[in-house]
CSV table of C-alpha atoms in Angstrom, one decimal:
chain,number,residue,atom,x,y,z
M,992,UNK,CA,-46.1,-80.9,-32.3
M,993,UNK,CA,-45.2,-77.4,-31.3
M,994,UNK,CA,-48.7,-76.8,-30.1
M,995,UNK,CA,-48.7,-80.0,-28.0
M,996,UNK,CA,-45.4,-78.9,-26.3
M,997,UNK,CA,-46.8,-75.5,-25.7
M,998,UNK,CA,-50.0,-76.8,-24.0
M,999,UNK,CA,-47.9,-79.2,-21.9
M,1000,UNK,CA,-45.7,-76.3,-20.8
M,1001,UNK,CA,-48.8,-74.3,-20.0
M,1002,UNK,CA,-50.2,-77.1,-17.9
M,1003,UNK,CA,-47.0,-77.5,-16.0
M,1004,UNK,CA,-46.9,-73.8,-15.4
M,1005,UNK,CA,-50.4,-73.8,-14.1
M,1006,UNK,CA,-49.7,-76.8,-11.9
M,1007,UNK,CA,-46.6,-75.1,-10.5
M,1008,UNK,CA,-48.7,-72.0,-9.8
M,1009,UNK,CA,-51.3,-74.0,-8.0
M,1010,UNK,CA,-48.8,-76.0,-5.9
M,1011,UNK,CA,-46.4,-73.4,-4.8
M,1012,UNK,CA,-47.5,-69.8,-5.6
M,1013,UNK,CA,-51.2,-69.8,-4.9
M,1014,UNK,CA,-51.9,-69.0,-1.3
M,1015,UNK,CA,-48.2,-68.9,-0.7
M,1016,UNK,CA,-48.1,-72.7,-0.5
M,1017,UNK,CA,-44.3,-72.7,-1.0
M,1018,UNK,CA,-44.2,-71.8,2.7
M,1019,UNK,CA,-45.1,-75.3,3.6
M,1020,UNK,CA,-41.9,-76.5,2.0
M,1021,UNK,CA,-39.6,-73.8,3.5
M,1022,UNK,CA,-41.0,-74.2,7.1
M,1023,UNK,CA,-41.0,-77.9,6.6
M,1024,UNK,CA,-37.4,-77.8,5.5
M,1025,UNK,CA,-36.4,-75.7,8.5
M,1026,UNK,CA,-38.1,-78.1,10.8
M,1027,UNK,CA,-36.4,-81.1,9.1
M,1028,UNK,CA,-33.0,-79.4,9.5
M,1029,UNK,CA,-33.7,-78.5,13.1
M,1030,UNK,CA,-34.8,-82.0,14.0
M,1031,UNK,CA,-31.8,-83.6,12.2
M,1032,UNK,CA,-29.3,-81.2,13.8
M,1033,UNK,CA,-30.5,-81.7,17.4
M,1034,UNK,CA,-31.0,-85.4,16.8
M,1035,UNK,CA,-27.4,-85.7,15.6
M,1036,UNK,CA,-26.1,-83.8,18.7
M,1037,UNK,CA,-28.1,-86.0,21.0
M,1038,UNK,CA,-27.0,-89.1,19.0
M,1039,UNK,CA,-23.3,-88.2,19.1
M,1040,UNK,CA,-23.4,-87.5,22.9
M,1041,UNK,CA,-25.2,-90.8,23.6
M,1042,UNK,CA,-23.0,-92.6,21.1
M,1043,UNK,CA,-19.7,-91.4,22.5
M,1044,UNK,CA,-20.7,-92.3,26.1
M,1045,UNK,CA,-21.9,-95.8,25.1
M,1046,UNK,CA,-18.9,-96.4,23.0
M,1047,UNK,CA,-16.5,-95.4,25.8
M,1048,UNK,CA,-18.4,-97.6,28.3
M,1049,UNK,CA,-18.4,-100.6,26.0
M,1050,UNK,CA,-14.8,-100.4,24.7
M,1051,UNK,CA,-13.6,-99.8,28.3
M,1052,UNK,CA,-15.4,-102.9,29.4
M,1053,UNK,CA,-13.9,-105.0,26.6
M,1054,UNK,CA,-10.3,-103.6,27.1
M,1055,UNK,CA,-10.1,-103.0,30.8
M,1056,UNK,CA,-12.7,-105.0,32.8
M,1057,UNK,CA,-10.5,-108.0,33.5
M,1058,UNK,CA,-7.5,-105.9,34.6
M,1059,UNK,CA,-9.5,-103.6,36.9
M,1060,UNK,CA,-9.1,-103.5,40.6
M,1061,UNK,CA,-12.2,-105.0,42.3
M,1062,UNK,CA,-14.4,-102.3,43.8
M,1063,UNK,CA,-17.2,-99.9,43.2
M,1064,UNK,CA,-15.8,-98.7,39.9
M,1065,UNK,CA,-15.7,-102.2,38.5
M,1066,UNK,CA,-19.3,-102.9,39.5
M,1067,UNK,CA,-20.5,-99.6,38.0
M,1068,UNK,CA,-18.8,-100.4,34.7
M,1069,UNK,CA,-20.5,-103.8,34.6
M,1070,UNK,CA,-23.9,-102.3,35.3
M,1071,UNK,CA,-23.4,-99.5,32.8
M,1072,UNK,CA,-22.2,-102.0,30.2
M,1073,UNK,CA,-25.3,-104.1,30.7
M,1074,UNK,CA,-27.6,-101.1,30.3
M,1075,UNK,CA,-25.8,-100.1,27.1
M,1076,UNK,CA,-26.3,-103.6,25.7
M,1077,UNK,CA,-30.0,-103.5,26.5
M,1078,UNK,CA,-30.4,-100.0,24.9
M,1079,UNK,CA,-28.6,-101.1,21.7
M,1080,UNK,CA,-30.7,-104.2,21.4
M,1081,UNK,CA,-34.0,-102.5,21.9
M,1082,UNK,CA,-33.3,-99.5,19.8
M,1083,UNK,CA,-31.8,-101.4,16.9
M,1084,UNK,CA,-34.4,-104.1,17.2
M,1085,UNK,CA,-37.5,-101.9,16.7
M,1086,UNK,CA,-38.6,-99.6,13.9
M,1087,UNK,CA,-38.0,-95.9,14.3
M,1088,UNK,CA,-41.6,-95.0,13.5
M,1089,UNK,CA,-42.7,-97.2,16.4
M,1090,UNK,CA,-40.2,-95.5,18.7
M,1091,UNK,CA,-41.4,-92.1,17.5
M,1092,UNK,CA,-45.0,-92.9,18.3
M,1093,UNK,CA,-44.2,-94.4,21.7
M,1094,UNK,CA,-42.3,-91.3,22.6
M,1095,UNK,CA,-45.1,-89.0,21.2
M,1096,UNK,CA,-48.1,-90.8,22.6
M,1097,UNK,CA,-46.8,-92.5,25.7
M,1098,UNK,CA,-43.9,-90.4,27.1
M,1099,UNK,CA,-44.3,-86.8,26.0
M,1100,UNK,CA,-48.1,-86.9,26.4
M,1101,UNK,CA,-48.4,-83.3,27.5
M,1102,UNK,CA,-46.1,-81.8,24.9
M,1103,UNK,CA,-47.0,-80.5,21.5
M,1104,UNK,CA,-43.5,-79.4,20.6
M,1105,UNK,CA,-43.0,-81.5,17.5
M,1106,UNK,CA,-39.4,-80.4,17.0
M,1107,UNK,CA,-38.4,-81.4,20.5
M,1108,UNK,CA,-40.2,-84.8,20.3
M,1109,UNK,CA,-38.6,-85.4,16.9
M,1110,UNK,CA,-35.2,-84.4,18.0
M,1111,UNK,CA,-35.4,-86.6,21.1
M,1112,UNK,CA,-36.8,-89.6,19.3
M,1113,UNK,CA,-34.4,-89.6,16.4
M,1114,UNK,CA,-31.5,-88.7,18.7
M,1115,UNK,CA,-32.2,-91.7,20.9
M,1116,UNK,CA,-32.5,-93.8,17.8
M,1117,UNK,CA,-29.4,-92.5,16.1
M,1118,UNK,CA,-27.4,-92.8,19.3
M,1119,UNK,CA,-27.5,-96.6,19.1
M,1120,UNK,CA,-26.0,-96.5,15.6
M,1121,UNK,CA,-23.5,-93.8,16.4
M,1122,UNK,CA,-22.4,-95.8,19.4
M,1123,UNK,CA,-21.4,-98.8,17.3
M,1124,UNK,CA,-19.6,-96.5,14.8
M,1125,UNK,CA,-17.6,-94.9,17.6
M,1126,UNK,CA,-16.9,-98.2,19.3
M,1127,UNK,CA,-15.5,-99.7,16.1
M,1128,UNK,CA,-13.4,-96.5,15.8
M,1129,UNK,CA,-12.0,-96.8,19.3
M,1130,UNK,CA,-11.3,-100.5,18.8
M,1131,UNK,CA,-9.5,-99.8,15.5
M,1132,UNK,CA,-6.8,-97.7,17.3
M,1133,UNK,CA,-3.7,-99.7,17.9
M,1134,UNK,CA,-3.2,-100.8,21.5
M,1135,UNK,CA,0.2,-99.2,21.4
M,1136,UNK,CA,-1.4,-95.8,21.4
M,1137,UNK,CA,-3.1,-96.6,24.7
M,1138,UNK,CA,0.2,-98.0,26.1
M,1139,UNK,CA,2.1,-94.9,25.0
M,1140,UNK,CA,-0.4,-92.7,26.6
M,1141,UNK,CA,-0.5,-94.7,29.8
M,1142,UNK,CA,3.3,-95.0,30.0
M,1143,UNK,CA,3.5,-91.2,30.0
M,1144,UNK,CA,1.3,-91.0,33.0
M,1145,UNK,CA,-2.1,-90.3,31.5
M,1146,UNK,CA,-5.0,-92.1,33.1
M,1147,UNK,CA,-7.4,-94.1,31.0
M,1148,UNK,CA,-9.9,-91.3,30.4
M,1149,UNK,CA,-7.1,-88.8,29.5
M,1150,UNK,CA,-5.6,-91.3,27.1
M,1151,UNK,CA,-9.0,-91.6,25.4
M,1152,UNK,CA,-9.6,-87.9,25.3
M,1153,UNK,CA,-6.2,-86.7,24.1
M,1154,UNK,CA,-4.9,-89.6,22.1
M,1155,UNK,CA,-7.4,-92.2,21.1
M,1156,UNK,CA,-10.7,-90.3,20.4
M,1157,UNK,CA,-9.2,-87.7,18.1
M,1158,UNK,CA,-7.8,-90.5,15.9
M,1159,UNK,CA,-10.9,-92.6,16.2
M,1160,UNK,CA,-13.1,-89.6,15.3
M,1161,UNK,CA,-11.0,-89.1,12.1
M,1162,UNK,CA,-11.3,-92.7,11.2
M,1163,UNK,CA,-15.1,-92.8,11.6
M,1164,UNK,CA,-15.9,-89.5,10.1
M,1165,UNK,CA,-17.0,-90.9,6.7
M,1166,UNK,CA,-19.3,-93.5,8.4
M,1167,UNK,CA,-20.6,-90.8,10.8
M,1168,UNK,CA,-21.4,-88.5,7.8
M,1169,UNK,CA,-23.3,-91.4,6.3
M,1170,UNK,CA,-25.2,-91.8,9.5
M,1171,UNK,CA,-26.1,-88.1,9.4
M,1172,UNK,CA,-27.4,-88.4,5.8
M,1173,UNK,CA,-29.4,-91.5,6.7
M,1174,UNK,CA,-30.8,-89.6,9.7
M,1175,UNK,CA,-31.7,-86.6,7.6
M,1176,UNK,CA,-33.8,-88.8,5.3
M,1177,UNK,CA,-35.2,-90.8,8.2
M,1178,UNK,CA,-36.7,-87.8,9.8
M,1179,UNK,CA,-39.2,-87.8,6.9
M,1180,UNK,CA,-41.4,-90.1,9.0
M,1181,UNK,CA,-41.9,-87.4,11.6
M,1182,UNK,CA,-45.2,-86.6,9.9
M,1183,UNK,CA,-46.6,-89.6,11.6
M,1184,UNK,CA,-46.9,-87.7,14.8
M,1185,UNK,CA,-48.1,-84.5,13.3
M,1186,UNK,CA,-44.7,-82.8,13.0
M,1187,UNK,CA,-44.7,-80.5,10.0
M,1188,UNK,CA,-41.3,-81.5,8.4
M,1189,UNK,CA,-40.4,-81.3,4.8
M,1190,UNK,CA,-42.2,-84.4,3.7
M,1191,UNK,CA,-45.3,-83.5,5.6
M,1192,UNK,CA,-45.2,-80.0,4.0
M,1193,UNK,CA,-45.2,-81.6,0.5
M,1194,UNK,CA,-48.0,-83.9,1.6
M,1195,UNK,CA,-50.1,-81.0,2.9
M,1196,UNK,CA,-49.8,-79.3,-0.6
M,1197,UNK,CA,-50.7,-82.6,-2.2
M,1198,UNK,CA,-53.9,-82.8,-0.1
M,1199,UNK,CA,-54.8,-79.2,-0.7
M,1200,UNK,CA,-54.3,-79.2,-4.4
M,1201,UNK,CA,-54.9,-82.8,-5.5
M,1202,UNK,CA,-51.6,-82.5,-7.3
M,1203,UNK,CA,-49.3,-85.4,-6.6
M,1204,UNK,CA,-46.4,-85.0,-9.0
M,1205,UNK,CA,-45.2,-81.5,-8.4
M,1206,UNK,CA,-45.1,-81.4,-4.5
M,1207,UNK,CA,-43.5,-84.8,-4.1
M,1208,UNK,CA,-40.9,-84.1,-6.8
M,1209,UNK,CA,-40.1,-80.8,-5.1
M,1210,UNK,CA,-39.7,-82.6,-1.8
M,1211,UNK,CA,-37.4,-85.2,-3.3
M,1212,UNK,CA,-35.3,-82.6,-5.1
M,1213,UNK,CA,-34.8,-80.7,-1.8
M,1214,UNK,CA,-33.7,-83.9,0.0
M,1215,UNK,CA,-31.3,-84.7,-2.8
M,1216,UNK,CA,-29.8,-81.2,-2.8
M,1217,UNK,CA,-29.3,-81.3,0.9
M,1218,UNK,CA,-27.7,-84.7,0.8
M,1219,UNK,CA,-25.4,-83.7,-2.0
M,1220,UNK,CA,-24.5,-80.5,-0.2
M,1221,UNK,CA,-23.6,-82.3,3.1
M,1222,UNK,CA,-21.7,-85.0,1.3
M,1223,UNK,CA,-19.5,-82.3,-0.2
M,1224,UNK,CA,-19.1,-80.5,3.0
M,1225,UNK,CA,-17.9,-83.7,4.7
M,1226,UNK,CA,-15.5,-84.5,1.9
M,1227,UNK,CA,-13.8,-81.1,2.4
M,1228,UNK,CA,-13.7,-81.6,6.2
M,1229,UNK,CA,-12.2,-85.1,5.8
M,1230,UNK,CA,-9.5,-83.8,3.5
M,1231,UNK,CA,-8.6,-81.0,5.9
M,1232,UNK,CA,-8.3,-83.5,8.8
M,1233,UNK,CA,-6.1,-85.8,6.9
M,1234,UNK,CA,-3.9,-83.1,5.4
M,1235,UNK,CA,-1.2,-83.2,8.0
M,1236,UNK,CA,-0.7,-87.0,8.1
M,1237,UNK,CA,0.6,-87.5,4.6
Z,984,UNK,CA,26.1,-95.4,39.4
Z,985,UNK,CA,25.5,-95.1,43.1
Z,986,UNK,CA,24.1,-97.4,45.7
Z,987,UNK,CA,20.6,-96.1,45.8
Z,988,UNK,CA,18.2,-98.8,44.7
Z,989,UNK,CA,15.6,-97.2,42.4
Z,990,UNK,CA,13.6,-100.2,41.5
Z,991,UNK,CA,13.4,-103.3,43.7
Z,992,UNK,CA,11.6,-106.3,42.3
Z,993,UNK,CA,10.5,-109.1,44.7
Z,994,UNK,CA,9.0,-112.4,43.8
Z,995,UNK,CA,7.5,-111.1,40.6
Z,996,UNK,CA,5.2,-113.6,38.8
Z,997,UNK,CA,3.0,-113.1,35.7
Z,998,UNK,CA,0.6,-115.6,34.3
Z,999,UNK,CA,-1.4,-115.3,31.1
Z,1000,UNK,CA,-4.6,-117.1,30.0
Z,1001,UNK,CA,-5.7,-117.9,33.6
Z,1002,UNK,CA,-2.4,-119.5,34.7
Z,1003,UNK,CA,-1.9,-121.6,31.6
Z,1004,UNK,CA,1.1,-119.6,30.5
Z,1005,UNK,CA,3.7,-118.7,33.2
Z,1006,UNK,CA,5.5,-115.8,31.6
Z,1007,UNK,CA,7.5,-114.8,34.8
Z,1008,UNK,CA,8.3,-117.1,37.7
Z,1009,UNK,CA,9.6,-115.6,40.9
Z,1010,UNK,CA,11.8,-112.8,39.6
Z,1011,UNK,CA,14.0,-110.8,42.0
Z,1012,UNK,CA,16.0,-107.9,40.8
Z,1013,UNK,CA,17.4,-104.5,41.7
Z,1014,UNK,CA,17.9,-101.5,39.5
Z,1015,UNK,CA,20.3,-99.0,41.0
Z,1016,UNK,CA,20.2,-95.3,40.3
Z,1017,UNK,CA,22.3,-94.4,37.3
Z,1018,UNK,CA,22.8,-98.0,36.2
Z,1019,UNK,CA,22.3,-99.4,32.7
Z,1020,UNK,CA,20.8,-102.9,32.9
Z,1021,UNK,CA,20.5,-104.8,29.7
Z,1022,UNK,CA,18.1,-107.8,29.6
Z,1023,UNK,CA,18.8,-110.4,27.0
Z,1024,UNK,CA,17.4,-113.8,26.2
Z,1025,UNK,CA,15.6,-115.9,23.6
Z,1026,UNK,CA,12.2,-114.9,22.4
Z,1027,UNK,CA,9.5,-116.0,24.8
Z,1028,UNK,CA,11.8,-115.8,27.7
Z,1029,UNK,CA,9.7,-113.2,29.4
Z,1030,UNK,CA,12.1,-110.3,29.1
Z,1031,UNK,CA,9.6,-107.9,27.6
Z,1032,UNK,CA,6.9,-109.0,30.1
Z,1033,UNK,CA,9.4,-108.3,32.9
Z,1034,UNK,CA,10.1,-104.8,31.5
Z,1035,UNK,CA,6.4,-104.1,31.0
Z,1036,UNK,CA,5.7,-105.1,34.6
Z,1037,UNK,CA,8.1,-102.5,35.9
Z,1038,UNK,CA,5.6,-99.7,35.0
Z,1039,UNK,CA,2.6,-101.9,35.4
Z,1040,UNK,CA,1.6,-102.0,31.7
Z,1041,UNK,CA,1.3,-105.6,32.6
Z,1042,UNK,CA,-0.2,-106.2,36.0
Z,1043,UNK,CA,1.8,-108.8,37.9
Z,1044,UNK,CA,0.0,-111.9,39.1
Z,1045,UNK,CA,2.1,-111.9,42.3
Z,1046,UNK,CA,5.1,-110.1,43.8
Z,1047,UNK,CA,6.0,-106.6,44.5
Z,1048,UNK,CA,7.8,-103.8,42.7
Z,1049,UNK,CA,9.2,-101.0,44.7
Z,1050,UNK,CA,9.9,-97.7,42.9
Z,1051,UNK,CA,11.6,-95.2,45.1
Z,1052,UNK,CA,10.7,-97.4,48.1
Z,1053,UNK,CA,7.0,-97.3,47.2
Z,1054,UNK,CA,5.3,-100.6,46.3
Z,1055,UNK,CA,3.6,-99.7,43.1
Z,1056,UNK,CA,1.7,-103.0,42.9
Z,1057,UNK,CA,-0.2,-101.8,46.0
Z,1058,UNK,CA,-3.8,-101.2,44.9
Z,1059,UNK,CA,-4.0,-97.9,46.8
Z,1060,UNK,CA,-1.1,-96.4,44.9
Z,1061,UNK,CA,-1.9,-94.1,42.0
Z,1062,UNK,CA,0.3,-95.7,39.3
Z,1063,UNK,CA,-0.2,-92.7,36.9
Z,1064,UNK,CA,1.9,-90.5,39.2
Z,1065,UNK,CA,4.7,-93.0,39.2
Z,1066,UNK,CA,4.6,-93.6,35.5
Z,1067,UNK,CA,5.4,-90.0,34.9
Z,1068,UNK,CA,8.8,-90.7,36.4
Z,1069,UNK,CA,9.3,-93.9,34.2
Z,1070,UNK,CA,9.9,-93.2,30.6
Z,1071,UNK,CA,9.1,-95.9,28.2
Z,1072,UNK,CA,10.2,-96.6,24.6
Z,1073,UNK,CA,8.4,-99.2,22.5
Z,1074,UNK,CA,9.5,-101.5,19.7
Z,1075,UNK,CA,6.9,-99.9,17.4
Z,1076,UNK,CA,7.6,-96.3,18.5
Z,1077,UNK,CA,3.9,-95.5,19.2
Z,1078,UNK,CA,4.1,-91.9,18.3
Z,1079,UNK,CA,0.7,-90.1,18.1
Z,1080,UNK,CA,0.1,-89.9,14.4
Z,1081,UNK,CA,-2.5,-87.0,14.7
Z,1082,UNK,CA,0.0,-84.6,16.3
Z,1083,UNK,CA,3.2,-82.9,15.1
Z,1084,UNK,CA,6.5,-84.0,16.7
Z,1085,UNK,CA,6.3,-81.0,18.9
Z,1086,UNK,CA,2.8,-81.9,19.8
Z,1087,UNK,CA,3.8,-85.4,20.7
Z,1088,UNK,CA,6.6,-84.1,23.0
Z,1089,UNK,CA,4.6,-81.4,24.8
Z,1090,UNK,CA,1.3,-83.1,25.3
Z,1091,UNK,CA,2.2,-84.8,28.6
Z,1092,UNK,CA,4.3,-82.0,30.1
Z,1093,UNK,CA,1.5,-79.5,29.5
Z,1094,UNK,CA,-1.5,-81.7,30.5
Z,1095,UNK,CA,0.2,-83.6,33.4
Z,1096,UNK,CA,3.0,-81.4,34.7
Z,1097,UNK,CA,1.1,-78.1,34.2
Z,1098,UNK,CA,3.9,-76.6,32.2
Z,1099,UNK,CA,3.1,-73.6,29.9
Z,1100,UNK,CA,3.2,-74.2,26.2
Z,1101,UNK,CA,6.3,-72.0,25.8
Z,1102,UNK,CA,8.1,-73.7,28.6
Z,1103,UNK,CA,7.3,-77.2,27.3
Z,1104,UNK,CA,8.2,-76.3,23.7
Z,1105,UNK,CA,11.5,-74.8,24.8
Z,1106,UNK,CA,12.4,-78.0,26.6
Z,1107,UNK,CA,11.3,-80.1,23.6
Z,1108,UNK,CA,13.3,-78.0,21.1
Z,1109,UNK,CA,16.4,-78.3,23.3
Z,1110,UNK,CA,16.0,-82.1,23.3
Z,1111,UNK,CA,15.3,-82.2,19.6
Z,1112,UNK,CA,18.5,-80.3,18.9
Z,1113,UNK,CA,20.4,-82.9,20.9
Z,1114,UNK,CA,19.2,-85.7,18.7
Z,1115,UNK,CA,19.6,-83.6,15.6
Z,1116,UNK,CA,15.9,-83.4,14.7
Z,1117,UNK,CA,15.1,-79.8,15.5
Z,1118,UNK,CA,14.2,-79.1,11.8
Z,1119,UNK,CA,11.4,-81.8,12.0
Z,1120,UNK,CA,9.6,-80.2,15.0
Z,1121,UNK,CA,6.5,-79.4,12.9
Z,1122,UNK,CA,6.5,-82.6,10.8
Z,1123,UNK,CA,4.0,-85.4,11.5
Z,1124,UNK,CA,5.3,-88.9,12.5
Z,1125,UNK,CA,4.3,-90.4,9.1
Z,1126,UNK,CA,6.8,-88.1,7.5
Z,1127,UNK,CA,9.8,-89.5,9.4
Z,1128,UNK,CA,11.9,-92.6,8.9
Z,1129,UNK,CA,11.9,-95.4,11.5
Z,1130,UNK,CA,15.1,-94.3,13.1
Z,1131,UNK,CA,13.9,-90.7,13.4
Z,1132,UNK,CA,10.6,-91.9,14.9
Z,1133,UNK,CA,12.4,-93.9,17.5
Z,1134,UNK,CA,14.7,-91.0,18.4
Z,1135,UNK,CA,11.5,-88.8,18.8
Z,1136,UNK,CA,10.0,-91.5,21.0
Z,1137,UNK,CA,13.0,-91.4,23.2
Z,1138,UNK,CA,13.0,-87.6,23.6
Z,1139,UNK,CA,9.2,-87.6,24.0
Z,1140,UNK,CA,9.7,-89.8,27.1
Z,1141,UNK,CA,12.6,-87.5,28.2
Z,1142,UNK,CA,10.3,-84.5,28.2
Z,1143,UNK,CA,8.7,-85.8,31.4
Z,1144,UNK,CA,12.2,-85.7,33.0
Z,1145,UNK,CA,11.9,-89.4,34.1
Z,1146,UNK,CA,14.1,-91.0,36.7
Z,1147,UNK,CA,14.4,-94.2,34.7
Z,1148,UNK,CA,14.0,-95.1,31.1
Z,1149,UNK,CA,12.6,-98.5,30.0
Z,1150,UNK,CA,13.4,-99.6,26.5
Z,1151,UNK,CA,11.4,-102.5,25.0
Z,1152,UNK,CA,13.4,-103.8,22.0
Z,1153,UNK,CA,13.9,-100.3,20.7
Z,1154,UNK,CA,15.7,-101.3,17.5
Z,1155,UNK,CA,13.9,-104.5,16.6
Z,1156,UNK,CA,11.5,-102.9,14.2
Z,1157,UNK,CA,14.2,-100.8,12.4
Z,1158,UNK,CA,15.9,-101.2,9.1
Z,1159,UNK,CA,19.5,-102.3,9.8
Z,1160,UNK,CA,21.0,-99.0,8.7
Z,1161,UNK,CA,18.9,-97.1,11.2
Z,1162,UNK,CA,19.8,-99.1,14.3
Z,1163,UNK,CA,23.0,-97.1,14.8
Z,1164,UNK,CA,21.5,-93.7,15.1
Z,1165,UNK,CA,19.1,-94.9,17.8
Z,1166,UNK,CA,21.8,-96.8,19.8
Z,1167,UNK,CA,23.9,-93.6,19.6
Z,1168,UNK,CA,21.2,-91.6,21.3
Z,1169,UNK,CA,20.8,-94.3,24.0
Z,1170,UNK,CA,24.5,-94.4,24.5
Z,1171,UNK,CA,24.6,-90.7,25.1
Z,1172,UNK,CA,21.8,-91.0,27.5
Z,1173,UNK,CA,23.7,-93.7,29.4
Z,1174,UNK,CA,26.8,-91.5,29.6
Z,1175,UNK,CA,24.7,-88.7,31.1
Z,1176,UNK,CA,23.9,-91.0,34.0
Z,1177,UNK,CA,20.3,-91.9,33.1
Z,1178,UNK,CA,19.1,-95.1,34.8
Z,1179,UNK,CA,18.1,-97.4,32.0
Z,1180,UNK,CA,16.6,-100.9,31.6
Z,1181,UNK,CA,17.0,-102.1,28.1
Z,1182,UNK,CA,15.5,-105.2,26.5
Z,1183,UNK,CA,17.4,-105.8,23.3
Z,1184,UNK,CA,19.0,-108.2,20.9
Z,1185,UNK,CA,21.9,-105.8,20.3
Z,1186,UNK,CA,24.7,-107.7,22.0
Z,1187,UNK,CA,27.2,-105.1,21.0
Z,1188,UNK,CA,25.2,-102.5,22.8
Z,1189,UNK,CA,24.8,-104.7,25.9
Z,1190,UNK,CA,28.6,-105.3,26.0
Z,1191,UNK,CA,29.6,-101.7,25.4
Z,1192,UNK,CA,27.1,-99.7,27.3
Z,1193,UNK,CA,25.6,-102.1,29.9
Z,1194,UNK,CA,26.7,-101.9,33.5
Z,1195,UNK,CA,25.0,-105.2,34.2
Z,1196,UNK,CA,23.5,-107.9,31.9
Z,1197,UNK,CA,20.5,-110.1,32.9
Z,1198,UNK,CA,20.0,-113.2,30.9
Z,1199,UNK,CA,16.5,-114.6,31.1
Z,1200,UNK,CA,15.0,-117.8,29.8
Z,1201,UNK,CA,11.7,-119.5,30.4
Z,1202,UNK,CA,10.4,-116.7,32.6
Z,1203,UNK,CA,13.4,-116.9,35.0
Z,1204,UNK,CA,16.6,-115.0,35.5
Z,1205,UNK,CA,19.2,-117.6,34.6
Z,1206,UNK,CA,22.3,-115.5,35.1
Z,1207,UNK,CA,23.3,-112.0,35.7
Z,1208,UNK,CA,26.6,-110.1,35.9
Z,1209,UNK,CA,28.8,-107.6,34.2
Z,1210,UNK,CA,28.9,-107.8,30.4
Z,1211,UNK,CA,32.4,-109.2,30.8
Z,1212,UNK,CA,31.2,-112.0,33.0
Z,1213,UNK,CA,28.1,-112.9,30.9
Z,1214,UNK,CA,29.7,-112.6,27.5
Z,1215,UNK,CA,33.2,-114.0,28.2
Z,1216,UNK,CA,32.8,-116.4,31.0
Z,1217,UNK,CA,29.1,-117.5,31.2
Z,1218,UNK,CA,28.6,-120.0,34.0
Z,1219,UNK,CA,25.2,-121.5,33.1
Z,1220,UNK,CA,24.8,-124.0,30.2
Z,1221,UNK,CA,21.6,-122.2,29.1
Z,1222,UNK,CA,23.5,-118.9,28.7
Z,1223,UNK,CA,26.3,-120.5,26.8
Z,1224,UNK,CA,23.9,-122.1,24.3
Z,1225,UNK,CA,22.1,-118.8,23.8
Z,1226,UNK,CA,25.3,-116.9,23.3
Z,1227,UNK,CA,26.7,-119.5,20.9
Z,1228,UNK,CA,23.6,-118.8,18.7
Z,1229,UNK,CA,23.6,-115.0,18.7
Z,1230,UNK,CA,27.3,-114.1,18.8
């Protein structure tokens, strides 16, 4: 019994050595992790910018279009709203891997910058989901807040910026954090277009060592640790934001 | 009160749902500078719609509204500039929940009038003292009672130094014991000579503070006159019926 345990332990230690220590293979994981974080971070930035713009266009259209004075502004809003609708339909209606491959093979043909391509692809994808999150956030704010802002003399955009968006942001923060976590995990398909992210790093080790269990377990553990860390961070932020309102 | 006409309303009409609902039909009215006009009437009479048209929160279907002799329904007019001069108080207060009381009061003066933070806060503190809420300057709206919220909403509007204050049923959402403190602030404001248009169900306030009472029903002005005329010797049958119910 003791011997069996000892030999199991020795096997595990040997596997661990092969997978991570030998030829410094652990570096595949660390560089992969840094690429995953970089892609996720920039994708989130792009996604939030796209998301806010689309959410503003779409909620403005719903709230204001009928009341607007006829003219160039009204036409622009209608066109912008139409484009946003098409974008949302296409992005949410196709798999992210396909979008990634289209961007890699068809659009960024001359670029080999995997991080850039990953960030742009996942950013464009995430933007569609973030847009809907922000839109529901804006629509959830009582119309009285808009009216109070407008009655003080703020124009529509100022009212959004100073009064509505800060409240909407607070309301959607948990959903937005969830989107970030989904995004973090979703970037694991970046390996499809030869980006060396965390998952790809584990896969390279698997290929080189013929070991399946250790590298994949390590990759899973790192994702899990990241997700738990960010969840905690968001909880703290959320509590801070709400502190004053009670 | 003097003879200067601050707001002149001409042929005002407002339709909802593509003309199915006629909320206002051909309203003509004048609001003089320094005058307190109280608008009363049954629910659905269009009195709130009338008030909300005055600062174009509702865009009229037809008619003109002159504020300081400028037709603010004209499409080339920047309504935001005129709204700065028209304070509004809502039934549901509409304070900004993510800001402190001081933040609520200084946001517009700082961003729109270009006042410095110190200047805006000094003015806000002075107003807070007048309504007895200086100690709540750093509280958040959710920490206040309804009556306190409405008093803050009034002084928030006053921070913009408006020429007229519009009150849309300011005491209707309050617990009965808090109505008095809000009316008291409004009364003081009236005595200081502020031009006020008040939509309310508080007949006591209308009688005591109003210079003129407008009775509306079915989207029309049925009768207007001094509180004495309206409450003691109403001429129209519709007015008599309404007063018999509420007094």
